[in-house]
Short mmCIF file of C-alpha atoms and ligand atoms in Angstrom, two decimals:
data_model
loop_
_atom_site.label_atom_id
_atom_site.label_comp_id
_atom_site.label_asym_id
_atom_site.label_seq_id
_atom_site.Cartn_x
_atom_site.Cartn_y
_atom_site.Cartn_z
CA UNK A 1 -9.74 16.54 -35.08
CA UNK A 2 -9.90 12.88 -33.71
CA UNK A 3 -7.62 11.54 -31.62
CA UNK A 4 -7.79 8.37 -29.81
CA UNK A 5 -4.28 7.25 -27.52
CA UNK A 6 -3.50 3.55 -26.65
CA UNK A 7 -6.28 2.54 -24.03
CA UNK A 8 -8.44 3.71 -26.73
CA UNK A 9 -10.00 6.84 -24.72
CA UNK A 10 -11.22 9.34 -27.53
CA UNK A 11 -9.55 12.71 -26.44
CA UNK A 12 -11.76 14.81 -28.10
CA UNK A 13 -15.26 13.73 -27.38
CA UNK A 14 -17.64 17.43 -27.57
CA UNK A 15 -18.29 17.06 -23.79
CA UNK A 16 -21.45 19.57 -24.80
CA UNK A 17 -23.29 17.65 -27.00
CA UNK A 18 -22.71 14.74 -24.64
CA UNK A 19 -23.85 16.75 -21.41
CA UNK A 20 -27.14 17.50 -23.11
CA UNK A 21 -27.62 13.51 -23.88
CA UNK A 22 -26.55 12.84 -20.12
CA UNK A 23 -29.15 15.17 -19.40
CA UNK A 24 -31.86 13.21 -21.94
CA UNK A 25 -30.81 10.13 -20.78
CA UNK A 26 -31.44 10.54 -17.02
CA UNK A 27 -34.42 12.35 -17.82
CA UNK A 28 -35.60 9.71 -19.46
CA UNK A 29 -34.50 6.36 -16.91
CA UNK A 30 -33.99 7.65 -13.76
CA UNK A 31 -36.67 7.96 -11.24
CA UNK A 32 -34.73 10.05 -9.05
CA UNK A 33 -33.84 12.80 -11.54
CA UNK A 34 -36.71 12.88 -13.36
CA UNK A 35 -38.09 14.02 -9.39
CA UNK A 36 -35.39 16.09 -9.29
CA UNK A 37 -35.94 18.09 -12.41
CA UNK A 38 -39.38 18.16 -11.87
CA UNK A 39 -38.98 19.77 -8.68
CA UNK A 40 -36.98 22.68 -10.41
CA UNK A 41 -39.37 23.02 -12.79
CA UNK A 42 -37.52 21.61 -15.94
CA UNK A 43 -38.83 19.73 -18.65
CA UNK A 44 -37.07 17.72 -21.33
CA UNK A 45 -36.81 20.92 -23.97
CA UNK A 46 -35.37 23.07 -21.66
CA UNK A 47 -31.60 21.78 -22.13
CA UNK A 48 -30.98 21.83 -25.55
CA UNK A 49 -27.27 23.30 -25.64
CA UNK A 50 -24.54 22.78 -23.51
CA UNK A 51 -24.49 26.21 -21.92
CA UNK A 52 -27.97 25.25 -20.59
CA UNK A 53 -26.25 22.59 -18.11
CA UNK A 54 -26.26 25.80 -15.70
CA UNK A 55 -30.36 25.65 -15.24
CA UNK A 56 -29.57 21.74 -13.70
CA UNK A 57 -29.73 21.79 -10.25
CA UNK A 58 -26.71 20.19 -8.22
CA UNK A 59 -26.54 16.99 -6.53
CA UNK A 60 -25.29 16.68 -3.93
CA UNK A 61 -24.34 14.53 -1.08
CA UNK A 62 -26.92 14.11 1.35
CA UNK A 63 -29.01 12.99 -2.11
CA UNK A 64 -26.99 10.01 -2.95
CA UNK A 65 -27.19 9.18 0.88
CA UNK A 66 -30.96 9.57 0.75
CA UNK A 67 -30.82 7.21 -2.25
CA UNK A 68 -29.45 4.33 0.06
CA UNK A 69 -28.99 1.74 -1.68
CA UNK A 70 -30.33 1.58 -5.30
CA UNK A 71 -32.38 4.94 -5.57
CA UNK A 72 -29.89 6.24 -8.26
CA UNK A 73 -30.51 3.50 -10.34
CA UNK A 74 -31.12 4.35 -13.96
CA UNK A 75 -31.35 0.78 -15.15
CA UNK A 76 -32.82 -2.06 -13.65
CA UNK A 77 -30.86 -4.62 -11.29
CA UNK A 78 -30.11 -7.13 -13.75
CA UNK A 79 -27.88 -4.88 -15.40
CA UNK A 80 -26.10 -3.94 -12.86
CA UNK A 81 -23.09 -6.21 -12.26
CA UNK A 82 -21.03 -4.58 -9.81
CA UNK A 83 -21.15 -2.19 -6.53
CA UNK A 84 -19.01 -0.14 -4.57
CA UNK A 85 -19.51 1.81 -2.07
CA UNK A 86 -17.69 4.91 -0.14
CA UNK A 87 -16.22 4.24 3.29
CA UNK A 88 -18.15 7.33 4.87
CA UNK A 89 -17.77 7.65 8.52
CA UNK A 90 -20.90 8.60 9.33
CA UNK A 91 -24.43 8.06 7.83
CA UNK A 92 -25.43 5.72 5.12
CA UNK A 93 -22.48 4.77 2.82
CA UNK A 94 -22.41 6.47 -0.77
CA UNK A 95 -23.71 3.28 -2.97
CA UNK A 96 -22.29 3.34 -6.36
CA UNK A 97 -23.56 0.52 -8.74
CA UNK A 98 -21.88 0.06 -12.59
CA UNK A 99 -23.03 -2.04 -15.46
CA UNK A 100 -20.73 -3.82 -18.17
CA UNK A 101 -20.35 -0.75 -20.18
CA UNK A 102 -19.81 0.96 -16.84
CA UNK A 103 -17.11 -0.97 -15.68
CA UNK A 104 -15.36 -1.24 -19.13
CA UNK A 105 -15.30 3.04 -19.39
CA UNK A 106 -13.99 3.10 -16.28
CA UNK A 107 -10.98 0.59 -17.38
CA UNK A 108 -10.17 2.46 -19.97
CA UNK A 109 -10.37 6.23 -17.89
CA UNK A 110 -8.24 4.38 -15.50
CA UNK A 111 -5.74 3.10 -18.24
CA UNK A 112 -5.46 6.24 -20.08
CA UNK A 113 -4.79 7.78 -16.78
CA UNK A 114 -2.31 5.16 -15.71
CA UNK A 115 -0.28 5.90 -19.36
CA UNK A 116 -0.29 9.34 -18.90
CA UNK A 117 1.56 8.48 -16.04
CA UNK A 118 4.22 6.45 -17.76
CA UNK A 119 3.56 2.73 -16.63
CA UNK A 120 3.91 0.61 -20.02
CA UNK A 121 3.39 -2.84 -20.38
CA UNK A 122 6.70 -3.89 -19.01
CA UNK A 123 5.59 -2.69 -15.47
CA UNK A 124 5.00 -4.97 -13.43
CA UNK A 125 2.37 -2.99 -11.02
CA UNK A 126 1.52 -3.80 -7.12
CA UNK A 127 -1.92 -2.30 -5.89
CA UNK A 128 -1.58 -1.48 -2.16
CA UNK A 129 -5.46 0.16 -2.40
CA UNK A 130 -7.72 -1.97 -0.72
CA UNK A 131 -10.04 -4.27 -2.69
CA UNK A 132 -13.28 -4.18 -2.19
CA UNK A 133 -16.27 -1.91 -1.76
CA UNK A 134 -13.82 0.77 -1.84
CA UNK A 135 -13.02 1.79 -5.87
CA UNK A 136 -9.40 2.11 -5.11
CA UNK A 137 -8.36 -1.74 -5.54
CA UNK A 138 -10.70 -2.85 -8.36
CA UNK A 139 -10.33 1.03 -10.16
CA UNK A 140 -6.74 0.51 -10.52
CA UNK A 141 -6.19 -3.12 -10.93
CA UNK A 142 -7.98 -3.21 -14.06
CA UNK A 143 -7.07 0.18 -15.25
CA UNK A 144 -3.35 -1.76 -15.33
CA UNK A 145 -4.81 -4.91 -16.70
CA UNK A 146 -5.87 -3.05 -19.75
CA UNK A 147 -3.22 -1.11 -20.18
CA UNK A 148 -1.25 -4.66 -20.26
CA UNK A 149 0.65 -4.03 -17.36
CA UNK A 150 1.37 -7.17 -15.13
CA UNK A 151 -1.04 -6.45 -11.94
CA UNK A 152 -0.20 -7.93 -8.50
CA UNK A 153 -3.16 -7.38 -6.32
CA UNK A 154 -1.86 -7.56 -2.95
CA UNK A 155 -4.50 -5.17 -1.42
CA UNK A 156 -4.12 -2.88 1.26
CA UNK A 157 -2.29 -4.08 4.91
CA UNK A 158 0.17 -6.62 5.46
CA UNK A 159 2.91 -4.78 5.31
CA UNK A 160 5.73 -6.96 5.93
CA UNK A 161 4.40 -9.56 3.22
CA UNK A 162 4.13 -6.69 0.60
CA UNK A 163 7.58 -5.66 0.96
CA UNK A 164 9.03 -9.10 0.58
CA UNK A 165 7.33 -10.48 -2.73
CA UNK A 166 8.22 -6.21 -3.96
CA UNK A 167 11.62 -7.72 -4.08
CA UNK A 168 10.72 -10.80 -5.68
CA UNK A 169 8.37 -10.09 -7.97
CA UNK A 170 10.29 -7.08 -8.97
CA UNK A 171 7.44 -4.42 -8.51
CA UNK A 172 8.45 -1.23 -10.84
CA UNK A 173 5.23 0.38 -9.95
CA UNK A 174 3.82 1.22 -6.59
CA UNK A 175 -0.11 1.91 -6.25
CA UNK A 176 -1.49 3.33 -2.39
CA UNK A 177 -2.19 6.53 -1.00
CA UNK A 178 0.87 8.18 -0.23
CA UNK A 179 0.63 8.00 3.21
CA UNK A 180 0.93 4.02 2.61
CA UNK A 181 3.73 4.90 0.47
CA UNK A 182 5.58 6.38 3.50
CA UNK A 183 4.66 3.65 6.13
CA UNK A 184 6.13 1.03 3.73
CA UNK A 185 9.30 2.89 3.60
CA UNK A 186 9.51 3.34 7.19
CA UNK A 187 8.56 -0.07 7.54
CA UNK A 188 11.51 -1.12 4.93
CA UNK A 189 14.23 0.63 6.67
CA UNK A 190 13.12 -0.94 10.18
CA UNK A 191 13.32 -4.27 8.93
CA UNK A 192 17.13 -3.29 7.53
CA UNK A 193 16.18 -2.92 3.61
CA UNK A 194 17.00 -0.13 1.95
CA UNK A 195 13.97 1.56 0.19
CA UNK A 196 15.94 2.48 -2.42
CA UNK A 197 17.12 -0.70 -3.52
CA UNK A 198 13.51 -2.15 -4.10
CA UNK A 199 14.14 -0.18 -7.69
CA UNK A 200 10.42 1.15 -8.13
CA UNK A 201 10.63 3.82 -10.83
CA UNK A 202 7.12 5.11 -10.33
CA UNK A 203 4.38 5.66 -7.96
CA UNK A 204 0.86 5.96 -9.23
CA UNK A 205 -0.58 7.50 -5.63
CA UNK A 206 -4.31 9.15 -5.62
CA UNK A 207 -7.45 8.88 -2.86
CA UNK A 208 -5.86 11.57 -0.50
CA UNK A 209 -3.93 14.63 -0.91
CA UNK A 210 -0.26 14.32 -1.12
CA UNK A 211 1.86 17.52 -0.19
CA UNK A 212 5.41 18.43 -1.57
CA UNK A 213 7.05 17.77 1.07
CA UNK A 214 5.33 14.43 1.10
CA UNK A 215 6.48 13.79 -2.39
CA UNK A 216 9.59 14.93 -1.91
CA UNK A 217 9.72 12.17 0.91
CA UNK A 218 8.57 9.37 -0.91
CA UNK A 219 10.63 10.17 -4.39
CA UNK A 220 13.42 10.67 -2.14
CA UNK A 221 13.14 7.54 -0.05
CA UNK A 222 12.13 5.13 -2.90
CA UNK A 223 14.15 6.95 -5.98
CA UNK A 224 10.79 6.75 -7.59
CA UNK A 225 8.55 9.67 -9.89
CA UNK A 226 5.53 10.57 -7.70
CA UNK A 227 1.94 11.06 -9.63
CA UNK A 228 -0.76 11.89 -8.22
CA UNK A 229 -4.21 10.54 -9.72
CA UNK A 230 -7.90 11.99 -8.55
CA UNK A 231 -11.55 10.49 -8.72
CA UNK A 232 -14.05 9.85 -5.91
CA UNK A 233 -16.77 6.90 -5.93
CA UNK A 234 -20.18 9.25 -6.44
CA UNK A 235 -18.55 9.53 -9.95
CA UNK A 236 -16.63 6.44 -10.99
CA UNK A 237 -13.91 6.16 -8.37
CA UNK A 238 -10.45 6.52 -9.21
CA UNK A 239 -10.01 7.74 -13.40
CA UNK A 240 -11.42 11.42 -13.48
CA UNK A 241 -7.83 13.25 -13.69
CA UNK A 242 -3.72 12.28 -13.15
CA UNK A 243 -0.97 13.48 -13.43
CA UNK A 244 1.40 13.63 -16.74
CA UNK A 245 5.65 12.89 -16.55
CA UNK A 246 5.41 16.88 -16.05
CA UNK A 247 3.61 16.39 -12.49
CA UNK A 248 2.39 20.15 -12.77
CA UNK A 249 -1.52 19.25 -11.77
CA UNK A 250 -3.86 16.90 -13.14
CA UNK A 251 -5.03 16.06 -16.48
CA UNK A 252 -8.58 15.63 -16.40
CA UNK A 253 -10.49 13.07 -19.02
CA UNK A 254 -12.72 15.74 -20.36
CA UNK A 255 -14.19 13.23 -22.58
CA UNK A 256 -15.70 11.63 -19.59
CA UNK A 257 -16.22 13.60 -17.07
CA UNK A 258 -17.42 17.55 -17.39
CA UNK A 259 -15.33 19.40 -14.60
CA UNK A 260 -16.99 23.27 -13.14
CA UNK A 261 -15.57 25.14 -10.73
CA UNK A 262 -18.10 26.94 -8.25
CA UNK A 263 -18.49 29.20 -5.51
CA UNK A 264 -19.11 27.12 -2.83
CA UNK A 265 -21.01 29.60 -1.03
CA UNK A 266 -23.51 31.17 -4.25
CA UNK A 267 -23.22 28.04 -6.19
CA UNK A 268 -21.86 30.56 -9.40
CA UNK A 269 -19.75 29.27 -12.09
CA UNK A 270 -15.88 30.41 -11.77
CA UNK A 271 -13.79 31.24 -14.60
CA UNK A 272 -10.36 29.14 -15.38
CA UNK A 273 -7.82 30.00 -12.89
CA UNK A 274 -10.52 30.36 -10.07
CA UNK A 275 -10.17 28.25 -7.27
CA UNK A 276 -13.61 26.79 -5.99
CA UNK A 277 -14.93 23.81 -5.64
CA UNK A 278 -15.01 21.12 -8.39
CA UNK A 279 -18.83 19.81 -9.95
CA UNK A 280 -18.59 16.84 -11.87
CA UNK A 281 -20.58 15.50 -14.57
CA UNK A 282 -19.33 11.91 -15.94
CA UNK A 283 -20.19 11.45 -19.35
CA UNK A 284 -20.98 8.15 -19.61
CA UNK A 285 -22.27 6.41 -16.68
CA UNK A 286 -25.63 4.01 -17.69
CA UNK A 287 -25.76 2.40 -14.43
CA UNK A 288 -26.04 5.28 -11.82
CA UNK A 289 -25.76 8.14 -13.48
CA UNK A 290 -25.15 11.57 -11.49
CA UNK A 291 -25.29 15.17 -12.99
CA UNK A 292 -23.39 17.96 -11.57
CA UNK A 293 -21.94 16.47 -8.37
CA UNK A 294 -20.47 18.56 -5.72
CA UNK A 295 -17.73 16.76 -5.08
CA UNK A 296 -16.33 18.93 -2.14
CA UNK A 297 -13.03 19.78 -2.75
CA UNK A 298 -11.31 23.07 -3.14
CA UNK A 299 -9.69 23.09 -6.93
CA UNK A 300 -9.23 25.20 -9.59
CA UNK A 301 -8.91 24.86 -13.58
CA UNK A 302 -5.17 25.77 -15.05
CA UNK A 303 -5.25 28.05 -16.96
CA UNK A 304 -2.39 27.33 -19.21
CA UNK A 305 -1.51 24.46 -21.33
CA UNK A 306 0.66 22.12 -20.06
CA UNK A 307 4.13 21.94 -21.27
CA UNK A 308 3.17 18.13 -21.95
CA UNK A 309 1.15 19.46 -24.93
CA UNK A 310 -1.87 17.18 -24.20
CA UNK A 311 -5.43 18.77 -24.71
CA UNK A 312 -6.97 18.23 -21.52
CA UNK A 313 -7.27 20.47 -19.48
CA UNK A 314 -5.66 20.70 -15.88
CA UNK A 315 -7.08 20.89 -12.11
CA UNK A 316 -4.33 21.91 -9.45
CA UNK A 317 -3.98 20.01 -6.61
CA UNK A 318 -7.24 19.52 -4.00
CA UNK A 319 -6.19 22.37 -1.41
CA UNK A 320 -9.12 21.12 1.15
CA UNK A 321 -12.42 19.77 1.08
CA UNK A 322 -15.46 22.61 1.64
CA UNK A 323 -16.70 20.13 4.95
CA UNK A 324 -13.16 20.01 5.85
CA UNK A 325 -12.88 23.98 6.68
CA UNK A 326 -11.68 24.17 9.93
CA UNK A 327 -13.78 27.54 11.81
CA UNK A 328 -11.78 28.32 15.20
CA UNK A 329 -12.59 31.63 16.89
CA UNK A 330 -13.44 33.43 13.19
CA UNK A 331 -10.74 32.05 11.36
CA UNK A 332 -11.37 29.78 8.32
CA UNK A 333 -8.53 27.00 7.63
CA UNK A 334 -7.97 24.07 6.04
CA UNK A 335 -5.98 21.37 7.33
CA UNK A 336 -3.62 21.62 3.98
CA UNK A 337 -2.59 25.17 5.07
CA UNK A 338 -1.36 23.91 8.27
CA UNK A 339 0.53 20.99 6.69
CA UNK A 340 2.22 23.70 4.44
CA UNK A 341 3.40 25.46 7.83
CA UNK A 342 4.85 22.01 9.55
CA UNK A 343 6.53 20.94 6.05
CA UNK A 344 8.41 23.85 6.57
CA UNK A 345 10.62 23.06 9.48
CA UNK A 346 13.10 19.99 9.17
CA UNK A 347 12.57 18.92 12.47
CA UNK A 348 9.51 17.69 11.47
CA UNK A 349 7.58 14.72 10.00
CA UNK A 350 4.69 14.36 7.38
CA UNK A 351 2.79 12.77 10.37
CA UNK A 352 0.63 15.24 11.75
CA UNK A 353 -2.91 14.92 13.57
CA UNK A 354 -5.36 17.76 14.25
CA UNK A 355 -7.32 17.48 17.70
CA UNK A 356 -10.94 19.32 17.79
CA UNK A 357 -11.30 20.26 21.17
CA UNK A 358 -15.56 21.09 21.04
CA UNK A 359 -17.50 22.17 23.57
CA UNK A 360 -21.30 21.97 22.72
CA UNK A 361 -20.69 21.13 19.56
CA UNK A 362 -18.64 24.31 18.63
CA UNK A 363 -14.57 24.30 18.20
CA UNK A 364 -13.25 25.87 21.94
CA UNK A 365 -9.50 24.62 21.05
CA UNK A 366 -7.49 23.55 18.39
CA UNK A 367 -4.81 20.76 19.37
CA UNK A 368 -1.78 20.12 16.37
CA UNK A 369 0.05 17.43 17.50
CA UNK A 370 3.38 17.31 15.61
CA UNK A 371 5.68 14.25 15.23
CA UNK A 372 9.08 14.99 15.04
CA UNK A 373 11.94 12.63 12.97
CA UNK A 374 14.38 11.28 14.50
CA UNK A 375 17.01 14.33 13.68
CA UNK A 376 14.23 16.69 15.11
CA UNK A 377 13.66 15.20 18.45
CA UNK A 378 15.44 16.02 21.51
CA UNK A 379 15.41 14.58 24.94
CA UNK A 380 16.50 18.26 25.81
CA UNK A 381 13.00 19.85 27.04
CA UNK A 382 14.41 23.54 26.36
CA UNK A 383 15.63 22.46 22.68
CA UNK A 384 11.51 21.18 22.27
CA UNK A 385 10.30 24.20 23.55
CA UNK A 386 12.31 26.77 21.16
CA UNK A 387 10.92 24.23 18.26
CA UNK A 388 7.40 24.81 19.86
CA UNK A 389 7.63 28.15 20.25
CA UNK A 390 8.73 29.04 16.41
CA UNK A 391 5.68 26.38 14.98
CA UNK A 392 3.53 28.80 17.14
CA UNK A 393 4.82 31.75 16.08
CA UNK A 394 5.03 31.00 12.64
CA UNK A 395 1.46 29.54 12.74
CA UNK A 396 0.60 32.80 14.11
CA UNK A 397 1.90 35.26 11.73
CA UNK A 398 0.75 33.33 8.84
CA UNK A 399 -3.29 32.24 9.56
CA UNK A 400 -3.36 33.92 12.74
CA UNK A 401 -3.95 31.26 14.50
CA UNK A 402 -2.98 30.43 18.13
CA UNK A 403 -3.10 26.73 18.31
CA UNK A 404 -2.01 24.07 21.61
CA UNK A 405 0.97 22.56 19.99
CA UNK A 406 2.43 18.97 21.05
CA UNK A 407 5.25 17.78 19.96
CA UNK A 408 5.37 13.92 19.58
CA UNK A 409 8.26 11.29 19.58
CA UNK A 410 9.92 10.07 16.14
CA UNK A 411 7.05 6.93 15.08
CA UNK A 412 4.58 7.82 18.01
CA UNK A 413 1.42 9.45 15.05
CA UNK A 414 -0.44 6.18 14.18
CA UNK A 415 0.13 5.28 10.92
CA UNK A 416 -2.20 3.37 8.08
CA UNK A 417 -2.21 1.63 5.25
CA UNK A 418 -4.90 3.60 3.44
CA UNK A 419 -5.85 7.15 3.73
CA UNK A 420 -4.17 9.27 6.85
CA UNK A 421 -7.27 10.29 9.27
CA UNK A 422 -6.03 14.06 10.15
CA UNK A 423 -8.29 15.22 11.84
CA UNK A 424 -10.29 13.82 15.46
CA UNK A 425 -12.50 15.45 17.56
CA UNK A 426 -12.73 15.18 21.43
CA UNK A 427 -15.86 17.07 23.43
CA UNK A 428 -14.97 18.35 26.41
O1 DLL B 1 -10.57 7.80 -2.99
C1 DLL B 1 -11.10 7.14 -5.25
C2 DLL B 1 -9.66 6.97 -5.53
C3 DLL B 1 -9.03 5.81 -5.19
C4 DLL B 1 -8.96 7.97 -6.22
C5 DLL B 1 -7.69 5.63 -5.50
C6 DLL B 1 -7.63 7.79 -6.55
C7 DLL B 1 -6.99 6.61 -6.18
P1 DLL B 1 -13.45 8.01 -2.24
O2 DLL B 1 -13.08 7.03 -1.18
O3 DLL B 1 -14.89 8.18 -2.58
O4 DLL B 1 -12.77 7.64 -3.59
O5 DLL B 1 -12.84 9.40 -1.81
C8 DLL B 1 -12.91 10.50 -2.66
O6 DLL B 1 -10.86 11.45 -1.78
O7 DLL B 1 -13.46 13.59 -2.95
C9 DLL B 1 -11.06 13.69 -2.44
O8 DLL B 1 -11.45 14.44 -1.32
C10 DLL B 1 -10.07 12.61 -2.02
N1 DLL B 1 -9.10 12.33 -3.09
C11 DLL B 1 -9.10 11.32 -3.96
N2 DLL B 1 -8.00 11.39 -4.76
C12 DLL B 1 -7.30 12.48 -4.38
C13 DLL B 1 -6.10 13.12 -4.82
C14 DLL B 1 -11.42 7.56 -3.82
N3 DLL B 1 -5.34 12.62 -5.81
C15 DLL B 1 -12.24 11.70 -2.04
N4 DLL B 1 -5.72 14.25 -4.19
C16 DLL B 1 -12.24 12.90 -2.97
C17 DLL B 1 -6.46 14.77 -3.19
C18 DLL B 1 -8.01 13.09 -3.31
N5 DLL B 1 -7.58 14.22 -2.73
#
């Protein structure tokens, strides 16, 4: 069965047959994977069916980084009409470069994703990602475009300015991390507006996690439906998976992109169900092509259908990133587990920043500094120190963790317009 919805994104590609002609393909035009599979001994007849994608090695990070700037090229420069690049704060940026047929797959993953979501042509759509090397801005905007969607491209920043032409140009449809989301709500109410009556019906939100209790927040303050949308540059950028009107995990284009879920430790396939972290294999990409990419984050596969009915499989949300495991003293935690903890007491905001105390290059001290809302904070210091004292122990009991805890004044957590830094280090 065939079945092709509006952006015109075939739904029911084989993703086998097409992993095998990925494989061919790169084989065949790019320099660095033909190295690759030469060094694991492969030669061309050795993948014939798709279960065979488990002899190709990984690739990982540190190899796009080694590739700096054009090494994954699997065409030559004239066909490549467009780069991006990830934001990376240390080392060589991730270089991604796309050709025509590139850029036009991605629209389309982008605007299938974007339906899924519910915007319709009668949105009118405001991208808050940055535009630029980052694949947030561009990814979206013409995602939308196709769609037929009216796209204002305001970029990321500004805040003031994007608040006031929202109102005028009617924006139904807010696109930014959901961290930005928050800030601009914030930032509406101190300038006297109501968020609510801005009348935004939906958020499309994606390039950092977003808890509950952050989407709680931001459907709450904005009256808006909260989606969540997931894709990282050494792929595409934004347009691997979203969320349907059920927002019960993401819908991943399986047409497009071949999802595995792996041990991150033995590198072993994981059934459905599994959590692990998510490989990716897009599907079509001519202009740098990448074959079983450990992405880094912590996922698993749904099992179940979703009530939706769609055929695409699910991922759940990303509960951490595999470099973002936090070891303190023998315990293993990710920054999403302590989020869970703070969401749970009303005294307390979504802003949150984890300190790294190191000394010689190991963690001595964890630091969780904790900003309060308004209704939370106290100028009584014994009222701060029973709140203190039952984050502690509840932090405690539930990772076993015995973390320095500072509680911060209502607005004191820097805030940003892209995606929320969590975590610092300081070496003692
Ligand atoms: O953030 C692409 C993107 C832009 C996706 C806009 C969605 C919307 P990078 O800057 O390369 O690309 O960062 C990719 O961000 O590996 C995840 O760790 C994280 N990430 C992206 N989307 C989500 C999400 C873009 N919906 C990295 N939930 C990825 C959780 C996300 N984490």
């Amino acid at each position: 069965m065939q079945s092709e919805n509006r952006a015109g994104v075939d739904l029911n590609a084989n993703s086998g047959e097409s992993l095998v002609n990925v494989f061919r393909y790169a084989y065949a035009n790019s320099p660095f994977y033909k190295n690759k599979f030469a060094e694991a001994g492969l030669k061309l007849d050795d993948i014939k069916r798709p279960e065979d994608i488990q002899k190709l090695p990984f690739t990982v990070k540190s190899d796009l980084r080694s590739a700096y700037p054009y090494g994954m090229a699997a065409v030559p420069m004239e066909k490549i009409v467009r780069i991006h690049a990830s934001s990376g704060t240390t080392g060589k940026p991730i270089v991604a470069g796309y050709t025509s047929h590139d850029l036009d797959q991605w629209a389309k993953a982008v605007a299938a994703l974007c339906e899924m979501a519910g915007v319709t042509k009668r949105d009118v759509a405001q991208v808050s990602f940055g535009y630029g090397l980052f694949t947030g801005g561009f990814g979206l905007h013409y995602g939308l475009e196709k769609l037929g969607a009216t796209v204002v491209p305001f970029s990321s920043g500004n805040t003031e300015r994007q608040l006031s032409l929202m109102k005028d140009f009617g924006t139904t449809v807010l696109v930014s991390t959901p961290s930005f989301a928050i800030y601009m709500a914030e930032t509406a109410r101190d300038l006297g507006y109501d968020p609510l009556s801005f009348g935004l019906r939906l958020g499309l939100f994606g390039g950092e996690p977003c808890s509950e209790a952050m989407r709680e927040e931001i459907e709450k303050a904005w009256g808006l439906k909260a989606t969540s949308n997931y894709g990282l540059t050494e792929v595409v950028g934004p347009g691997v998976s979203g969320e349907c009107g059920e927002t019960a995990g993401l819908h991943i284009l399986e047409d497009l992109f071949f999802p595995e879920i792996i041990d991150p430790l033995t590198g072993k396939n994981l059934p459905d169900g599994e959590a692990g972290e998510l490989v990716l294999t897009p599907l079509f990409k001519e202009g740098f092509p990448v074959i079983r990419y450990r992405t880094g984050d912590i996922t698993r596969i749904i099992p179940e259908p979703c009530p939706c009915g769609r055929p695409q499989r699910r991922m759940d949300y990303i509960t951490g990133r595999s470099d973002d495991m936090i070891i303190i003293k023998g315990v293993n935690i990710f920054p999403s587990q302590i989020e869970e903890i703070l969401a749970g007491f009303v005294e307390v905001s979504p802003h949150y920043l984890l300190v790294l105390h190191k000394q010689k290059g190991f963690i001595k001290d964890l630091e969780i500094r904790v900003e309060l809302t308004p209704e939370g904070f106290s100028d009584r210091f014994k009222d701060l120190e029973i709140l203190e004292g039952r984050i502690r122990q509840r932090l405690r009991s539930t990772l076993s963790l015995a973390p320095r805890i500072k509680l911060m004044e209502p607005k004191s957590l820097d805030r940003t317009t892209g995606k929320a830094k969590r975590i610092v280090e300081s070496e003692e």
